[in-house]
mmCIF file of C-alpha atoms in Angstrom:
data_model
loop_
_atom_site.group_PDB
_atom_site.id
_atom_site.type_symbol
_atom_site.label_atom_id
_atom_site.label_comp_id
_atom_site.label_asym_id
_atom_site.label_seq_id
_atom_site.Cartn_x
_atom_site.Cartn_y
_atom_site.Cartn_z
ATOM 1 C CA MET A 149 98.664 132.209 105.178
ATOM 2 C CA ALA A 150 97.509 128.881 103.741
ATOM 3 C CA SER A 151 99.951 127.050 101.502
ATOM 4 C CA THR A 152 98.979 126.494 97.873
ATOM 5 C CA ALA A 153 101.581 123.814 97.131
ATOM 6 C CA LEU A 154 100.120 120.342 96.710
ATOM 7 C CA PRO A 155 101.941 117.394 98.257
ATOM 8 C CA GLU A 156 103.935 114.892 96.239
ATOM 9 C CA ILE A 157 102.060 111.591 96.234
ATOM 10 C CA VAL A 158 103.687 108.156 96.447
ATOM 11 C CA LEU A 159 101.157 105.419 95.704
ATOM 12 C CA ALA A 160 101.133 101.862 96.960
ATOM 13 C CA PRO A 161 102.702 99.260 94.670
ATOM 14 C CA ALA A 162 100.215 97.869 92.168
ATOM 15 C CA ASP A 163 100.869 94.357 93.451
ATOM 16 C CA LEU A 164 100.505 95.194 97.155
ATOM 17 C CA ARG A 165 99.097 92.364 99.256
ATOM 18 C CA TRP A 166 98.598 92.092 102.985
ATOM 19 C CA PRO A 167 100.719 89.692 105.066
ATOM 20 C CA GLY A 168 100.403 86.085 103.980
ATOM 21 C CA GLY A 169 99.324 87.150 100.484
ATOM 22 C CA ARG A 170 95.864 88.128 101.690
ATOM 23 C CA ASN A 171 93.777 90.621 99.708
ATOM 24 C CA VAL A 172 91.420 91.784 102.506
ATOM 25 C CA ALA A 173 92.350 93.668 105.683
ATOM 26 C CA VAL A 174 89.624 94.331 108.275
ATOM 27 C CA VAL A 175 90.018 97.187 110.746
ATOM 28 C CA PHE A 176 87.686 97.571 113.726
ATOM 29 C CA ASN A 177 87.172 101.181 114.767
ATOM 30 C CA ILE A 178 85.341 102.881 117.632
ATOM 31 C CA ALA A 179 84.577 106.600 117.686
ATOM 32 C CA TYR A 180 84.998 107.535 121.349
ATOM 33 C CA GLU A 181 84.066 111.180 121.100
ATOM 34 C CA VAL A 182 82.488 114.016 123.035
ATOM 35 C CA TRP A 183 81.530 117.619 122.446
ATOM 36 C CA SER A 184 82.737 120.847 124.046
ATOM 37 C CA GLU A 185 80.775 122.147 127.021
ATOM 38 C CA GLY A 186 77.787 124.041 125.639
ATOM 39 C CA ALA A 187 77.862 122.137 122.337
ATOM 40 C CA ALA A 188 75.853 119.033 121.443
ATOM 41 C CA SER A 189 75.720 116.305 118.853
ATOM 42 C CA GLY A 190 74.126 117.407 115.592
ATOM 43 C CA ILE A 191 72.379 114.039 115.481
ATOM 44 C CA GLY A 192 69.828 113.103 118.113
ATOM 45 C CA PRO A 193 67.185 110.416 118.483
ATOM 46 C CA MET A 194 64.302 112.856 117.952
ATOM 47 C CA GLY A 195 65.424 113.494 114.380
ATOM 48 C CA ASN A 196 64.090 117.050 114.141
ATOM 49 C CA PRO A 197 66.594 119.814 115.113
ATOM 50 C CA LEU A 198 65.318 122.546 117.390
ATOM 51 C CA PRO A 199 64.568 125.807 115.539
ATOM 52 C CA GLY A 200 66.866 128.796 115.496
ATOM 53 C CA GLY A 201 69.993 126.980 116.599
ATOM 54 C CA LYS A 202 68.635 126.423 120.114
ATOM 55 C CA PHE A 203 70.691 124.198 122.381
ATOM 56 C CA ASP A 204 69.217 120.682 122.376
ATOM 57 C CA PRO A 205 69.470 118.973 125.799
ATOM 58 C CA ASN A 206 68.100 115.761 124.277
ATOM 59 C CA ALA A 207 70.873 115.523 121.674
ATOM 60 C CA ASP A 208 73.401 116.564 124.319
ATOM 61 C CA SER A 209 72.329 113.741 126.615
ATOM 62 C CA TYR A 210 72.333 111.282 123.720
ATOM 63 C CA GLY A 211 75.922 112.231 122.831
ATOM 64 C CA ARG A 212 77.141 111.927 126.423
ATOM 65 C CA TYR A 213 76.114 108.270 126.611
ATOM 66 C CA GLY A 214 79.175 107.154 124.703
ATOM 67 C CA ALA A 215 81.712 108.349 127.247
ATOM 68 C CA THR A 216 79.697 107.269 130.300
ATOM 69 C CA THR A 217 78.500 103.856 129.170
ATOM 70 C CA GLY A 218 79.007 102.959 125.509
ATOM 71 C CA ILE A 219 82.803 102.771 125.581
ATOM 72 C CA ARG A 220 82.763 100.240 128.407
ATOM 73 C CA ARG A 221 80.270 97.986 126.632
ATOM 74 C CA LEU A 222 82.205 98.061 123.359
ATOM 75 C CA MET A 223 85.453 97.285 125.180
ATOM 76 C CA ARG A 224 83.784 94.177 126.604
ATOM 77 C CA VAL A 225 82.495 93.183 123.169
ATOM 78 C CA LEU A 226 85.976 93.396 121.643
ATOM 79 C CA ALA A 227 87.549 91.546 124.561
ATOM 80 C CA GLU A 228 85.085 88.687 124.137
ATOM 81 C CA ALA A 229 86.009 88.427 120.454
ATOM 82 C CA GLY A 230 89.741 88.820 121.098
ATOM 83 C CA VAL A 231 90.048 91.733 118.651
ATOM 84 C CA SER A 232 92.069 94.953 118.951
ATOM 85 C CA ALA A 233 90.719 98.157 117.433
ATOM 86 C CA ASN A 234 91.545 101.718 116.494
ATOM 87 C CA ILE A 235 89.861 104.005 119.042
ATOM 88 C CA PHE A 236 89.210 107.517 117.681
ATOM 89 C CA THR A 237 89.543 109.499 120.923
ATOM 90 C CA SER A 238 88.644 113.134 121.614
ATOM 91 C CA GLY A 239 91.520 114.899 123.362
ATOM 92 C CA VAL A 240 89.236 116.460 125.965
ATOM 93 C CA LEU A 241 88.379 112.973 127.266
ATOM 94 C CA ALA A 242 91.899 112.750 128.673
ATOM 95 C CA GLU A 243 90.888 115.656 130.915
ATOM 96 C CA ARG A 244 87.360 114.527 131.747
ATOM 97 C CA ASP A 245 87.910 110.785 132.244
ATOM 98 C CA PRO A 246 91.642 109.967 132.133
ATOM 99 C CA GLU A 247 91.243 106.598 133.839
ATOM 100 C CA GLN A 248 88.913 105.320 131.127
ATOM 101 C CA VAL A 249 91.206 106.545 128.324
ATOM 102 C CA LYS A 250 94.117 104.850 130.091
ATOM 103 C CA ALA A 251 92.101 101.621 130.408
ATOM 104 C CA VAL A 252 91.335 101.607 126.671
ATOM 105 C CA ALA A 253 95.021 101.931 125.811
ATOM 106 C CA ALA A 254 96.026 99.340 128.427
ATOM 107 C CA ALA A 255 93.615 96.844 126.828
ATOM 108 C CA GLY A 256 95.851 96.847 123.740
ATOM 109 C CA HIS A 257 93.863 99.102 121.460
ATOM 110 C CA GLU A 258 95.462 101.779 119.271
ATOM 111 C CA ILE A 259 94.502 105.272 120.447
ATOM 112 C CA VAL A 260 93.935 107.578 117.467
ATOM 113 C CA SER A 261 93.739 111.348 117.977
ATOM 114 C CA HIS A 262 90.238 112.488 116.996
ATOM 115 C CA GLY A 263 90.560 116.226 117.556
ATOM 116 C CA TYR A 264 90.019 117.976 120.850
ATOM 117 C CA ALA A 265 86.206 117.794 120.708
ATOM 118 C CA GLN A 266 83.745 116.671 118.079
ATOM 119 C CA ASP A 267 82.321 120.128 117.343
ATOM 120 C CA LEU A 268 85.792 121.596 116.649
ATOM 121 C CA ILE A 269 86.080 120.587 112.988
ATOM 122 C CA PRO A 270 89.470 121.628 111.547
ATOM 123 C CA SER A 271 88.052 122.975 108.277
ATOM 124 C CA THR A 272 86.025 125.515 110.292
ATOM 125 C CA LEU A 273 88.908 126.667 112.509
ATOM 126 C CA SER A 274 91.487 129.399 112.115
ATOM 127 C CA ALA A 275 95.064 128.286 111.477
ATOM 128 C CA GLU A 276 95.950 129.229 115.051
ATOM 129 C CA ASP A 277 93.077 127.268 116.568
ATOM 130 C CA ASP A 278 93.747 124.237 114.368
ATOM 131 C CA GLU A 279 97.363 124.185 115.561
ATOM 132 C CA GLU A 280 96.355 124.711 119.190
ATOM 133 C CA TYR A 281 93.828 121.869 119.216
ATOM 134 C CA ILE A 282 96.253 119.478 117.507
ATOM 135 C CA ARG A 283 98.887 120.294 120.129
ATOM 136 C CA ARG A 284 96.454 120.049 123.035
ATOM 137 C CA THR A 285 94.938 116.779 121.857
ATOM 138 C CA THR A 286 98.345 115.222 121.290
ATOM 139 C CA ALA A 287 99.710 116.308 124.669
ATOM 140 C CA ASN A 288 96.581 115.183 126.532
ATOM 141 C CA LEU A 289 96.551 111.685 125.050
ATOM 142 C CA GLU A 290 100.287 111.218 125.475
ATOM 143 C CA GLN A 291 100.171 112.314 129.102
ATOM 144 C CA VAL A 292 97.382 109.893 129.992
ATOM 145 C CA THR A 293 98.429 106.842 127.957
ATOM 146 C CA GLY A 294 102.204 107.277 128.130
ATOM 147 C CA THR A 295 102.467 106.945 124.360
ATOM 148 C CA ARG A 296 102.426 109.761 121.822
ATOM 149 C CA PRO A 297 99.642 109.091 119.294
ATOM 150 C CA ALA A 298 100.923 108.336 115.787
ATOM 151 C CA GLY A 299 97.599 108.522 113.951
ATOM 152 C CA TRP A 300 94.974 111.219 113.470
ATOM 153 C CA ILE A 301 91.404 111.302 112.177
ATOM 154 C CA SER A 302 89.679 114.684 112.367
ATOM 155 C CA PRO A 303 86.178 115.157 113.757
ATOM 156 C CA ARG A 304 83.879 114.310 110.851
ATOM 157 C CA ALA A 305 87.080 113.228 109.026
ATOM 158 C CA THR A 306 87.177 116.805 107.751
ATOM 159 C CA ALA A 307 90.638 118.356 107.823
ATOM 160 C CA GLY A 308 91.451 122.005 107.235
ATOM 161 C CA HIS A 309 93.476 123.188 104.244
ATOM 162 C CA ASP A 310 96.823 122.915 106.044
ATOM 163 C CA THR A 311 95.929 120.387 108.767
ATOM 164 C CA MET A 312 98.142 117.732 107.164
ATOM 165 C CA ARG A 313 101.177 120.030 107.333
ATOM 166 C CA ARG A 314 100.457 120.707 111.004
ATOM 167 C CA LEU A 315 100.125 117.001 111.703
ATOM 168 C CA VAL A 316 103.521 116.378 110.092
ATOM 169 C CA ALA A 317 105.058 119.161 112.187
ATOM 170 C CA ASN A 318 103.547 117.613 115.323
ATOM 171 C CA GLY A 319 105.058 114.213 114.631
ATOM 172 C CA TYR A 320 102.092 112.303 113.230
ATOM 173 C CA ARG A 321 102.903 109.282 111.113
ATOM 174 C CA TRP A 322 99.523 108.707 109.473
ATOM 175 C CA GLN A 323 96.053 110.182 109.009
ATOM 176 C CA GLY A 324 92.685 108.758 107.949
ATOM 177 C CA ASP A 325 90.791 111.830 106.758
ATOM 178 C CA PHE A 326 90.615 110.971 103.068
ATOM 179 C CA LEU A 327 88.181 108.692 101.251
ATOM 180 C CA ASP A 328 89.757 108.876 97.796
ATOM 181 C CA THR A 329 91.174 105.410 97.190
ATOM 182 C CA ASP A 330 91.450 101.916 98.677
ATOM 183 C CA LEU A 331 95.101 101.708 99.653
ATOM 184 C CA PRO A 332 97.598 103.789 101.654
ATOM 185 C CA TYR A 333 99.755 106.418 99.993
ATOM 186 C CA ILE A 334 102.395 108.909 101.107
ATOM 187 C CA GLN A 335 101.840 112.679 101.079
ATOM 188 C CA ARG A 336 105.152 114.567 100.971
ATOM 189 C CA TYR A 337 105.124 118.202 102.075
ATOM 190 C CA GLU A 338 107.932 120.669 102.659
ATOM 191 C CA GLU A 339 107.527 119.910 106.369
ATOM 192 C CA GLY A 340 107.909 116.155 105.846
ATOM 193 C CA GLU A 341 105.675 113.244 104.948
ATOM 194 C CA ILE A 342 102.613 111.511 106.309
ATOM 195 C CA VAL A 343 100.842 108.326 105.236
ATOM 196 C CA SER A 344 97.200 108.600 104.245
ATOM 197 C CA VAL A 345 95.222 105.451 105.089
ATOM 198 C CA PRO A 346 91.849 106.151 103.443
ATOM 199 C CA LEU A 347 88.739 105.516 105.490
ATOM 200 C CA ASN A 348 86.170 103.052 104.184
ATOM 201 C CA ILE A 349 82.715 104.354 105.112
ATOM 202 C CA GLU A 350 80.406 101.524 104.051
ATOM 203 C CA PHE A 351 80.085 100.032 107.545
ATOM 204 C CA ASN A 352 79.316 103.027 109.766
ATOM 205 C CA ASP A 353 76.621 102.690 112.407
ATOM 206 C CA LEU A 354 75.484 106.332 112.254
ATOM 207 C CA SER A 355 74.724 106.418 108.543
ATOM 208 C CA HIS A 356 73.489 102.823 108.638
ATOM 209 C CA SER A 357 70.933 103.370 111.381
ATOM 210 C CA MET A 358 70.100 107.082 111.328
ATOM 211 C CA ARG A 359 70.355 107.954 107.648
ATOM 212 C CA PHE A 360 69.186 104.703 106.086
ATOM 213 C CA GLY A 361 67.065 103.305 108.929
ATOM 214 C CA ARG A 362 68.622 99.852 108.776
ATOM 215 C CA SER A 363 68.669 97.364 111.628
ATOM 216 C CA PRO A 364 71.668 95.982 113.545
ATOM 217 C CA ARG A 365 71.005 92.596 111.928
ATOM 218 C CA GLN A 366 71.314 94.220 108.503
ATOM 219 C CA PHE A 367 74.650 95.702 109.653
ATOM 220 C CA VAL A 368 75.950 92.166 110.150
ATOM 221 C CA GLU A 369 74.419 90.867 106.931
ATOM 222 C CA ILE A 370 75.752 93.694 104.764
ATOM 223 C CA PHE A 371 79.258 93.218 106.140
ATOM 224 C CA SER A 372 79.075 89.441 105.698
ATOM 225 C CA ASP A 373 78.051 89.841 102.056
ATOM 226 C CA ALA A 374 80.796 92.384 101.399
ATOM 227 C CA LEU A 375 83.451 90.203 103.012
ATOM 228 C CA GLU A 376 82.429 87.182 100.942
ATOM 229 C CA HIS A 377 82.610 89.080 97.662
ATOM 230 C CA THR A 378 85.800 91.028 98.391
ATOM 231 C CA LEU A 379 87.560 87.799 99.338
ATOM 232 C CA ALA A 380 86.454 86.320 96.018
ATOM 233 C CA ALA A 381 87.957 89.275 94.108
ATOM 234 C CA LYS A 382 91.498 87.980 94.581
ATOM 235 C CA ASN A 383 93.134 90.678 92.431
ATOM 236 C CA ASP A 384 91.581 93.510 94.462
ATOM 237 C CA THR A 385 93.476 94.449 97.647
ATOM 238 C CA VAL A 386 91.226 96.354 100.049
ATOM 239 C CA ILE A 387 90.658 97.584 103.589
ATOM 240 C CA LEU A 388 87.235 97.029 105.145
ATOM 241 C CA ASP A 389 86.591 99.375 108.068
ATOM 242 C CA VAL A 390 83.924 98.532 110.633
ATOM 243 C CA LEU A 391 83.167 101.759 112.507
ATOM 244 C CA VAL A 392 80.779 102.247 115.401
ATOM 245 C CA HIS A 393 80.250 105.200 117.717
ATOM 246 C CA THR A 394 80.075 104.792 121.469
ATOM 247 C CA HIS A 395 76.879 106.874 121.641
ATOM 248 C CA CYS A 396 75.146 104.905 118.849
ATOM 249 C CA TYR A 397 76.080 101.208 118.672
ATOM 250 C CA GLY A 398 77.597 101.444 122.121
ATOM 251 C CA ARG A 399 74.002 100.841 123.260
ATOM 252 C CA PRO A 400 72.612 97.336 123.892
ATOM 253 C CA GLY A 401 70.579 97.271 120.690
ATOM 254 C CA GLY A 402 73.634 97.734 118.452
ATOM 255 C CA ALA A 403 76.682 96.530 120.367
ATOM 256 C CA TRP A 404 75.826 92.886 119.801
ATOM 257 C CA ALA A 405 76.029 93.423 116.013
ATOM 258 C CA TYR A 406 79.534 94.863 116.313
ATOM 259 C CA GLY A 407 80.434 91.845 118.423
ATOM 260 C CA GLU A 408 79.005 89.449 115.844
ATOM 261 C CA ILE A 409 81.176 90.958 113.121
ATOM 262 C CA ALA A 410 84.236 90.842 115.369
ATOM 263 C CA LYS A 411 83.630 87.151 116.112
ATOM 264 C CA MET A 412 83.051 86.510 112.399
ATOM 265 C CA CYS A 413 86.513 87.883 111.626
ATOM 266 C CA ALA A 414 88.603 86.832 114.613
ATOM 267 C CA GLY A 415 91.110 84.039 114.116
ATOM 268 C CA ARG A 416 90.578 83.637 110.362
ATOM 269 C CA ASP A 417 93.473 82.821 108.052
ATOM 270 C CA ASP A 418 91.975 84.348 104.908
ATOM 271 C CA ILE A 419 91.743 87.947 106.189
ATOM 272 C CA TRP A 420 94.102 90.236 108.090
ATOM 273 C CA VAL A 421 92.400 91.673 111.181
ATOM 274 C CA THR A 422 94.610 94.625 111.988
ATOM 275 C CA THR A 423 94.905 98.312 112.866
ATOM 276 C CA ARG A 424 95.886 101.335 110.824
ATOM 277 C CA GLY A 425 99.228 101.572 112.542
ATOM 278 C CA ARG A 426 100.115 98.044 111.407
ATOM 279 C CA ILE A 427 98.846 98.788 107.903
ATOM 280 C CA VAL A 428 101.247 101.748 107.759
ATOM 281 C CA ASP A 429 104.131 99.503 108.861
ATOM 282 C CA HIS A 430 103.332 96.959 106.166
ATOM 283 C CA PHE A 431 102.813 99.579 103.451
ATOM 284 C CA LEU A 432 106.104 101.348 104.147
ATOM 285 C CA ALA A 433 107.986 98.046 104.214
ATOM 286 C CA SER A 434 106.555 97.250 100.769
ATOM 287 C CA LEU A 435 108.004 100.357 99.111
#
């Protein structure tokens, strides 16, 4: 039975700043995701879904690119810029390609649990299946990387009613499924507490290119403009997420834009280039 009790919320201090008194944190994210066998990405390059729910081999092939090729290119792009990222990783990838998952973690990136597979959205699952996929994803990633994941972002960033309680029970320290504010906050449940680090969705390659039809160059320009103006708003402490998907901007036409933004941010003193795990550390220390 789903719980009806809402969590107690502990907000960030009104005067929260990032280390060094900065007001802007930039987090680089990569969605390294795949679908269950027999399921395919709901977004494909043809744009028109097949009628009657027919399986779409074109969309399936498009989605598979990320795990075969896109992840390797984006790892090279980040290495060239000297930037570490949050890697939203499907748990099933630890079964299909454990060496690549291990290589991502060994490169110094923060592995974030991203559900077992992209089509298994927690809000559509039974309580039993939600629990099972959380457990399986966690165990898979820990076994391959040697480190138990501390952070979770659901497929589609769409949690089920009691997913947060299950994450607490499975030892998760933070989650990024909510979009409701700029700064971290604590959610306290009967089972314990978890930090919500809201996801900023303004710089997302899928919506940028497939929904709005914008170019990779515009991706760089829009971020550059946003960074300039958020830095100027000194009293506004924010997180800017830059999120790309291995099957979208993991391709040659988009990966360079992600690299340009990474190089734009790397080594600067006026912004904090970080990960969600480090944001959680800083937030909790500020309370």
